[in-house]
PDB file of C-alpha atoms in Angstrom:
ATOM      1  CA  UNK A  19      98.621   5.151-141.596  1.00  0.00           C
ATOM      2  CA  UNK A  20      95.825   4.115-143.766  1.00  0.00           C
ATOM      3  CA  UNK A  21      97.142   1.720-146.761  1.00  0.00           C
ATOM      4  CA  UNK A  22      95.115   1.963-150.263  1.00  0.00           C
ATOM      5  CA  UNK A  23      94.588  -1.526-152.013  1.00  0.00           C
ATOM      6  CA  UNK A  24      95.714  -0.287-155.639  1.00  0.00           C
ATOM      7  CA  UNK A  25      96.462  -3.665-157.085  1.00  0.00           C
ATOM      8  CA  UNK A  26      92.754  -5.189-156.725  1.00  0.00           C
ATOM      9  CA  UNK A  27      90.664  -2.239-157.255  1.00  0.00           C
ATOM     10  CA  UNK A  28      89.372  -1.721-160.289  1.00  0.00           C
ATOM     11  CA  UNK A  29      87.941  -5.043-160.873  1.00  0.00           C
ATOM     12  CA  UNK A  30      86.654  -5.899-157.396  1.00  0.00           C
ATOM     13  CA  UNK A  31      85.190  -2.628-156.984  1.00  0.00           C
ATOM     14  CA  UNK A  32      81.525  -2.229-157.138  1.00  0.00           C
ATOM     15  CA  UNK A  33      81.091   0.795-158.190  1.00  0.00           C
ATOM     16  CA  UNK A  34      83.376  -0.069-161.586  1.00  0.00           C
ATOM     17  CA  UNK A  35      81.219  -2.915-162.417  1.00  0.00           C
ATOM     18  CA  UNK A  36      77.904  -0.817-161.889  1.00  0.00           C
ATOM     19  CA  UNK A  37      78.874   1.814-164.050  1.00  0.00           C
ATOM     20  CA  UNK A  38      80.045  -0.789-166.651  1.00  0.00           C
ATOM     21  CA  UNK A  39      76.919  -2.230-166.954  1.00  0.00           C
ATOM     22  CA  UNK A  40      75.550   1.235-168.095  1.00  0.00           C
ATOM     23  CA  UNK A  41      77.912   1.139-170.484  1.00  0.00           C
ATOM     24  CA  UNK A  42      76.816  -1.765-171.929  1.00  0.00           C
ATOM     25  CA  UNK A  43      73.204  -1.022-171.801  1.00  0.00           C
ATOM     26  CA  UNK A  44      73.949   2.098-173.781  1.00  0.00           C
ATOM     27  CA  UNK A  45      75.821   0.829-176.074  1.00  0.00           C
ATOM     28  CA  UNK A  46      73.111  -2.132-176.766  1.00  0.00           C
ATOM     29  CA  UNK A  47      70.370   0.992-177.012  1.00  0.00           C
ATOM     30  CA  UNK A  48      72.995   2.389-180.019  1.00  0.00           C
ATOM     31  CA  UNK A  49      73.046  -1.085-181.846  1.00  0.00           C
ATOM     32  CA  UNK A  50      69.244  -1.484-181.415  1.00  0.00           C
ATOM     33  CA  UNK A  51      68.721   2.165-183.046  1.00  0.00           C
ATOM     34  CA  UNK A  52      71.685   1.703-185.779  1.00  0.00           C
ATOM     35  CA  UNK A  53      70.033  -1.405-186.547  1.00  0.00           C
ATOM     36  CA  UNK A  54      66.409   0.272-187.626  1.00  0.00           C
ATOM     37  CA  UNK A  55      67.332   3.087-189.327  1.00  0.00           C
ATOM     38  CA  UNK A  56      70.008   1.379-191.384  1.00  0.00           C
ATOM     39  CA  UNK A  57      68.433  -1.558-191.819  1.00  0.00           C
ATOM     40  CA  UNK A  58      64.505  -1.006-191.522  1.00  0.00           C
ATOM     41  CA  UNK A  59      64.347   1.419-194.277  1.00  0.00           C
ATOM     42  CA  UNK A  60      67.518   1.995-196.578  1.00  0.00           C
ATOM     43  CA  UNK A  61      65.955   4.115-198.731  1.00  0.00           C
ATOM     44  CA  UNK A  62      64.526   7.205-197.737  1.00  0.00           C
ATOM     45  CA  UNK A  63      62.686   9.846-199.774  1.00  0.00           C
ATOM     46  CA  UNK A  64      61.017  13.416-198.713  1.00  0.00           C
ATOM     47  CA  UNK A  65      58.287  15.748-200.625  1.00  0.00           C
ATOM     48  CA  UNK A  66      58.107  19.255-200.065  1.00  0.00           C
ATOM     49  CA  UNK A  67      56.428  22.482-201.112  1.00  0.00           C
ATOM     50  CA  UNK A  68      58.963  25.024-200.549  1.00  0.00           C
ATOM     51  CA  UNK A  69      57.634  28.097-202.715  1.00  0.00           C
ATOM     52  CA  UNK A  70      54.471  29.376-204.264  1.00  0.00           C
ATOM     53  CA  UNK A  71      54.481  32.975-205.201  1.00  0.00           C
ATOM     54  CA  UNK A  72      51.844  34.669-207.123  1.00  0.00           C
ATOM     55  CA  UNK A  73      51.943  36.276-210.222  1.00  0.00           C
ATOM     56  CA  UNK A  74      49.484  38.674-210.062  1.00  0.00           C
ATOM     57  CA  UNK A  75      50.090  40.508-206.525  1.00  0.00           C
ATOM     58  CA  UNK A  76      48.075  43.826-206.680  1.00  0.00           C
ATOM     59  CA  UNK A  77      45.597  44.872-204.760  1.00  0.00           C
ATOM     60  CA  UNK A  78      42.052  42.990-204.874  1.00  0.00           C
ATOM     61  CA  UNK A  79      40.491  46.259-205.918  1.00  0.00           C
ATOM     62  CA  UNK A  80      42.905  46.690-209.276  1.00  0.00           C
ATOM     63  CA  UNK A  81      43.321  43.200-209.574  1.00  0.00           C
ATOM     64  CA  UNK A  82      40.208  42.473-211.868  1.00  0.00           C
ATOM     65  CA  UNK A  83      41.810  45.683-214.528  1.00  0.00           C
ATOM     66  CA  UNK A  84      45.392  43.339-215.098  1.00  0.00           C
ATOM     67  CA  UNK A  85      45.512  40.301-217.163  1.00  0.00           C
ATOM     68  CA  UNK A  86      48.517  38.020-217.658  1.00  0.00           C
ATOM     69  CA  UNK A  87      48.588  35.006-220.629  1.00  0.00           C
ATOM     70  CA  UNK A  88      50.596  32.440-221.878  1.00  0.00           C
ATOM     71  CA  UNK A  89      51.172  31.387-224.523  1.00  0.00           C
ATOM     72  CA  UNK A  90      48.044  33.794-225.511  1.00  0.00           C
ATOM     73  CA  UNK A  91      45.705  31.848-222.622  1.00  0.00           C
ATOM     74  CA  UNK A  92      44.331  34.328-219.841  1.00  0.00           C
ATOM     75  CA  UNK A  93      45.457  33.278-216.209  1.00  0.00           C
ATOM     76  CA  UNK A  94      43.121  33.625-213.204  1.00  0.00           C
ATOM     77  CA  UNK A  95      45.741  33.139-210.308  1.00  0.00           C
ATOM     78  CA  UNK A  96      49.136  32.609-211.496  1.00  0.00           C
ATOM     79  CA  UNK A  97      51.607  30.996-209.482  1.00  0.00           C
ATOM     80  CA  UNK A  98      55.389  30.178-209.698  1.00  0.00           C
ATOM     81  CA  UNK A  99      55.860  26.787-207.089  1.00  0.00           C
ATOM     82  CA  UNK A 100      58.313  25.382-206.407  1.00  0.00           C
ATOM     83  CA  UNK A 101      58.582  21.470-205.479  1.00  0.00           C
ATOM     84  CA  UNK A 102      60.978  19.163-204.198  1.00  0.00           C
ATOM     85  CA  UNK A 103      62.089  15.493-204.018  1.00  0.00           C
ATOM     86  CA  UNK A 104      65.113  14.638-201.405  1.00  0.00           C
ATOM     87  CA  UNK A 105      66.982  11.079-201.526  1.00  0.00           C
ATOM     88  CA  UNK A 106      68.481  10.209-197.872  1.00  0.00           C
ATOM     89  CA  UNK A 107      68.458   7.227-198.056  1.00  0.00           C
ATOM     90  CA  UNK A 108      71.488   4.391-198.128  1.00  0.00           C
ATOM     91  CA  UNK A 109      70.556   3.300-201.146  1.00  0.00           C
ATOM     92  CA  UNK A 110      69.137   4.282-204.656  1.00  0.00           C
ATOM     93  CA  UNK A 111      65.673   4.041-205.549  1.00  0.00           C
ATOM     94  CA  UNK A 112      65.681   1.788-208.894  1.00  0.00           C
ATOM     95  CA  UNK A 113      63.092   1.909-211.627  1.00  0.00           C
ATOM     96  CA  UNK A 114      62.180  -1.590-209.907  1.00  0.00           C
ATOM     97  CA  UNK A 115      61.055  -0.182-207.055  1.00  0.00           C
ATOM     98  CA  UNK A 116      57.954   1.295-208.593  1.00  0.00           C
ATOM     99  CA  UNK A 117      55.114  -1.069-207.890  1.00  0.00           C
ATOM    100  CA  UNK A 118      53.309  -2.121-211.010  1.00  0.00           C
ATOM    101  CA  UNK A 119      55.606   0.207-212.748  1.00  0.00           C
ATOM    102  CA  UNK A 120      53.040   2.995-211.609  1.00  0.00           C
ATOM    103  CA  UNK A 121      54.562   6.795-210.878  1.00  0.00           C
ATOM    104  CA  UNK A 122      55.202   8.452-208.245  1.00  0.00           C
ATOM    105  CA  UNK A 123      52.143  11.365-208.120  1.00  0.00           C
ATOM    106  CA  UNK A 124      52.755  14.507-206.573  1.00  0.00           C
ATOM    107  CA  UNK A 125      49.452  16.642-206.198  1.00  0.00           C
ATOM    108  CA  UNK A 126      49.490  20.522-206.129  1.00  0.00           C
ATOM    109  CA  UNK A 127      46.178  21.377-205.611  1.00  0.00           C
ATOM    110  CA  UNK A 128      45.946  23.475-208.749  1.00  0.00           C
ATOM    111  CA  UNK A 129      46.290  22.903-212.225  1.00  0.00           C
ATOM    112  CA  UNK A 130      49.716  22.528-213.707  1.00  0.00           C
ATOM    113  CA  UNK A 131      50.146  25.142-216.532  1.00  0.00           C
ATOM    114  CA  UNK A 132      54.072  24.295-217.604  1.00  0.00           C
ATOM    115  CA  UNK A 133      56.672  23.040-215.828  1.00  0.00           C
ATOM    116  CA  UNK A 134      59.289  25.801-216.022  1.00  0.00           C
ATOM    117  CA  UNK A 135      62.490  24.063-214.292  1.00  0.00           C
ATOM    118  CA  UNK A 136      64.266  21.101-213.264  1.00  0.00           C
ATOM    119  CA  UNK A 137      67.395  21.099-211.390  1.00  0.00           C
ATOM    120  CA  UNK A 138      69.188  17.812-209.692  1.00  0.00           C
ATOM    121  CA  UNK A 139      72.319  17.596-207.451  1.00  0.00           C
ATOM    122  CA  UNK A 140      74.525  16.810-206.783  1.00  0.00           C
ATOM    123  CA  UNK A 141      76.903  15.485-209.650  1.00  0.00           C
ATOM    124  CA  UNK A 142      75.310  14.644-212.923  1.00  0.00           C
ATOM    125  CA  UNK A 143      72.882  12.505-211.383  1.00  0.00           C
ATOM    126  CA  UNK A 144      70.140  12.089-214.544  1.00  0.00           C
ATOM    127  CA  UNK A 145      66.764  13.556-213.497  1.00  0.00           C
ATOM    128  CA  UNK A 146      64.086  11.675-213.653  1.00  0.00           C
ATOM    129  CA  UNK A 147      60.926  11.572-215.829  1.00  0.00           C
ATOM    130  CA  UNK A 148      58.870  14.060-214.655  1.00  0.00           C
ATOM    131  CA  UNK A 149      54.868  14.454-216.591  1.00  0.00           C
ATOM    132  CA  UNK A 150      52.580  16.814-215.588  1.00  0.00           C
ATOM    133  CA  UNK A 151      48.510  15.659-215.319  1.00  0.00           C
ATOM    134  CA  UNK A 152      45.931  18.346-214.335  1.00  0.00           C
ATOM    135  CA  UNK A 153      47.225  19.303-210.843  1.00  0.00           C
ATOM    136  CA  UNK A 154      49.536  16.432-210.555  1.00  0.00           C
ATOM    137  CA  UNK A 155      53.051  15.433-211.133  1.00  0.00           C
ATOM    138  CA  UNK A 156      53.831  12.269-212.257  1.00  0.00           C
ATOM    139  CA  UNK A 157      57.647  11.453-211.564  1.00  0.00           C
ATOM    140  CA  UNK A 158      58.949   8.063-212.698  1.00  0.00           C
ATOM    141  CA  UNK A 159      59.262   4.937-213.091  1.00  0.00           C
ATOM    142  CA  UNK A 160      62.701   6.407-212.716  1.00  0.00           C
ATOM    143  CA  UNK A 161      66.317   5.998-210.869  1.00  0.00           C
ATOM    144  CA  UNK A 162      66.567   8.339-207.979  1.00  0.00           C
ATOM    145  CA  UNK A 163      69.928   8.504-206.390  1.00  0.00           C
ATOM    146  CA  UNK A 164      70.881   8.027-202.201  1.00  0.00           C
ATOM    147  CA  UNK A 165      71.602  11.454-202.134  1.00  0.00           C
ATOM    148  CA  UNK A 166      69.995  13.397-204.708  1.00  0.00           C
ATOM    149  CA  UNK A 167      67.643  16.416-204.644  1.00  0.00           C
ATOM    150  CA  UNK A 168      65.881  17.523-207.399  1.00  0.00           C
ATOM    151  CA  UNK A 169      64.051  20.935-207.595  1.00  0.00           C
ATOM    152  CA  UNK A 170      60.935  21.277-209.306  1.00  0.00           C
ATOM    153  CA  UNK A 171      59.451  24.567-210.519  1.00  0.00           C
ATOM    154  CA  UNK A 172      56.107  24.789-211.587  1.00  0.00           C
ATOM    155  CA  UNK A 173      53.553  27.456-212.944  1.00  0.00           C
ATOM    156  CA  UNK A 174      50.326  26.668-211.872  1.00  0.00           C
ATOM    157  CA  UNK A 175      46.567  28.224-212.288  1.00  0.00           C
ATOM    158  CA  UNK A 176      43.352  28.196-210.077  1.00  0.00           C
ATOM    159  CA  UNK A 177      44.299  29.120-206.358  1.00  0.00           C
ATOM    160  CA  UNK A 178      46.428  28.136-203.333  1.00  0.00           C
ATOM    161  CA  UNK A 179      48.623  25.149-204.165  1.00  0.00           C
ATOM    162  CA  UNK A 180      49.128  22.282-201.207  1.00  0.00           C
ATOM    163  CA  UNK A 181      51.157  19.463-201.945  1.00  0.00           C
ATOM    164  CA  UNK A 182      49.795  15.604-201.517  1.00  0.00           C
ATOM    165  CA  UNK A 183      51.532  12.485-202.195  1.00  0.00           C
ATOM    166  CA  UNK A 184      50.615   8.983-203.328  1.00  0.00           C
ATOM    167  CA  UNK A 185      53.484   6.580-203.383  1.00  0.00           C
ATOM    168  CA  UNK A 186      53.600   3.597-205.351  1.00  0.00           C
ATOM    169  CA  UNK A 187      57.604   2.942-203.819  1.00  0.00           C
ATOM    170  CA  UNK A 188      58.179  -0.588-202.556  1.00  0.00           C
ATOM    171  CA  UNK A 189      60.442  -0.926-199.309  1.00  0.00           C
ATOM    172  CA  UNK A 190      61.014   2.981-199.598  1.00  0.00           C
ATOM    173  CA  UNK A 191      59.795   5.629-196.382  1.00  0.00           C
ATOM    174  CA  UNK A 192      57.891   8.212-198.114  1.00  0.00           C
ATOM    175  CA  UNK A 193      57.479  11.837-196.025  1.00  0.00           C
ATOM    176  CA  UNK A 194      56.420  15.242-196.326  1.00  0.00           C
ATOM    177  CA  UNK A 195      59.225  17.719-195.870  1.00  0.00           C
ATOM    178  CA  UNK A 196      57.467  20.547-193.931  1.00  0.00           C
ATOM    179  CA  UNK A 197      59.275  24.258-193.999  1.00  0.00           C
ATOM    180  CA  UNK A 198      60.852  24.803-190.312  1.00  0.00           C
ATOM    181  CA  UNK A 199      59.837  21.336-189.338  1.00  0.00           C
ATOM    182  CA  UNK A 200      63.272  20.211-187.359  1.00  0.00           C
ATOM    183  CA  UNK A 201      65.723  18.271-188.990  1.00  0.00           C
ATOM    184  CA  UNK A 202      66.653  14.597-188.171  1.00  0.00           C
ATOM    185  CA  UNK A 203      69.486  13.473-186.448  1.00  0.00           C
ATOM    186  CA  UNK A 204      71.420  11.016-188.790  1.00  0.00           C
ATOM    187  CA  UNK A 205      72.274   7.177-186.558  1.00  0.00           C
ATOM    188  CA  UNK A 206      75.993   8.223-186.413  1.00  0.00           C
ATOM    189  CA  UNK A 207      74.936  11.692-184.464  1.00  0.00           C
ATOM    190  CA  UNK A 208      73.007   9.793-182.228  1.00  0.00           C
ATOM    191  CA  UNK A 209      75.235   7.244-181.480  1.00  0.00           C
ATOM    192  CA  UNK A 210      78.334   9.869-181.195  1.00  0.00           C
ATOM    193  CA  UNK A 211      76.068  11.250-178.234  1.00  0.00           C
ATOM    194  CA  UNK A 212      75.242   8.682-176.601  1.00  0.00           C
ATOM    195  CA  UNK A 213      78.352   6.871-176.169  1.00  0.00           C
ATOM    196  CA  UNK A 214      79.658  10.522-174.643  1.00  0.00           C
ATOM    197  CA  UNK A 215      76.575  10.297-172.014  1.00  0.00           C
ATOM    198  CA  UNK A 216      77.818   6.497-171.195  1.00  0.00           C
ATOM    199  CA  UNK A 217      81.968   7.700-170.876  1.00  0.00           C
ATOM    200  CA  UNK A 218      80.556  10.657-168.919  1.00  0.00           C
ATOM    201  CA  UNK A 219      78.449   8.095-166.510  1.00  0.00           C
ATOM    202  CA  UNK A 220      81.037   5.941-165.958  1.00  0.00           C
ATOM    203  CA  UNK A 221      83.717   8.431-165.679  1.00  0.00           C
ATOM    204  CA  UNK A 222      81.747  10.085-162.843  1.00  0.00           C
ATOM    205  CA  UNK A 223      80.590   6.731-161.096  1.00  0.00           C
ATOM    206  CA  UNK A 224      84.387   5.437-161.102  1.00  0.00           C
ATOM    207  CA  UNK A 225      86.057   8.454-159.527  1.00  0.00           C
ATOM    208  CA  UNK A 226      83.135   9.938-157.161  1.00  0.00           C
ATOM    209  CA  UNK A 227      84.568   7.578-154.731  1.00  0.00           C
ATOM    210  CA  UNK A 228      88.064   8.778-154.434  1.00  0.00           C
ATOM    211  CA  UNK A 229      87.582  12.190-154.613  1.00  0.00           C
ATOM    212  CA  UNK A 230      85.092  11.841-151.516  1.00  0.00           C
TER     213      UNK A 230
END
C-alpha cells in the first residue's frame, strides 16, 4: 500500500516553494506601488468643469427679441458654471506651497460676470480665497485640506466656457477631473487585490498536486 510522506512535505516540496516565490514577488510589486503613490506625491489636487448651462435657451430665431441684465448690464450668452477643486491627497496643501506666493488660476474661457456660490466639505473646512480676473479664477495663496472639495459656481458672459489650469503648487499633482473619465483605484484597493491574486496562486499551485 502506497505510504504518503506527511511529515516532510510542505517544505521539501517544489511546488510550495515555487508558488512562494510568487508570493513574494507580488507582494514586492504592492510595496513598490504603495511606495509611489504615498510617497511620490502626498498631495493630490483635481480641476473640473462639471456644469455650464445657459441662460438664455430659446430658439436662435427668437433669441435676438429676449434680453437678460444684471445688475442693469445686457448679457450676450449667459451662463451658470459650475467649477470644482478636489483634495485627495495625504496631506494638506499649505499657503507655503504656493510658489512665489502666486495663485492658483483657473481659466474658463469666458468672462467671469459674478461669482454666485461657494460651497466646501466636508466639516467646516475654511474656503479659500477665491478672486475672479476676466475669464479667470484666482484661488489662493490659501490652505486646502487632504480631503476637501469645494464647489464653485460661476456666471459667466461671451460663449462656451472650457476650463484650463496653471499651477503654481510646489510638490503637489495637479489634474483635470474629466466628467465620466474612470475613477482611480486608491493603493489600499490595489493592494487588497493583489494579495487575493497571490493567495489564489499559491492556493492553487500547493493543492493541484494532491487532488491529481
Amino acid at each position: 500500500m502506497p505510504v504518503m510522506d506527511v511529515a516532510g512535505g510542505w517544505y521539501t516540496s517544489g511546488t510550495f516553494w515555487a508558488s512562494a516565490g510568487v508570493v513574494v514577488a507580488v507582494l514586492a510589486a504592492v510595496a513598490v506601488v504603495w511606495v509611489t503613490l504615498t510617497a511620490g506625491f502626498p498631495r493630490r489636487l483635481y480641476f473640473g468643469l462639471r456644469a455650464a448651462a445657459p441662460l438664455l435657451a430659446a430658439p436662435a430665431g427668437i433669441r435676438g427679441d429676449l434680453e437678460l441684465r444684471h445688475r442693469g448690464t445686457a448679457l450676450a450668452d449667459p451662463r451658470v458654471v459650475t467649477v470644482e477643486l478636489v483634495s485627495r491627497g495625504r496631506k494638506d496643501i499649505p499657503s507655503e506651497a504656493y510658489d512665489d506666493r502666486q495663485p492658483l488660476v483657473l481659466d474658463v474661457g469666458a468672462r467671469i460676470v459674478e461669482v454666485l456660490q461657494v460651497t466646501s466639505g466636508p466639516g467646516i473646512l475654511p474656503v479659500p480665497r477665491i478672486t475672479p480676473d476676466g475669464a479667470a479664477l484666482k484661488i489662493g495663496p490659501s490652505l486646502i485640506g487632504r480631503r476637501q472639495e469645494i464647489t464653485i459656481n460661476i456666471l459667466t458672459d461671451g460663449g462656451q466656457p472650457s476650463l484650463a489650469c496653471r499651477s503654481p503648487l510646489i510638490d503637489v499633482q495637479v489634474r483635470q477631473r474629466t466628467e465620466g473619465s474612470p475613477q482611480q483605484w486608491p493603493w489600499w484597493a490595489v493592494a487588497v487585490a493583489a494579495w487575493t491574486v497571490a493567495v489564489a496562486v499559491a492556493v492553487a499551485a500547493w493543492t493541484g498536486p494532491v487532488a491529481a
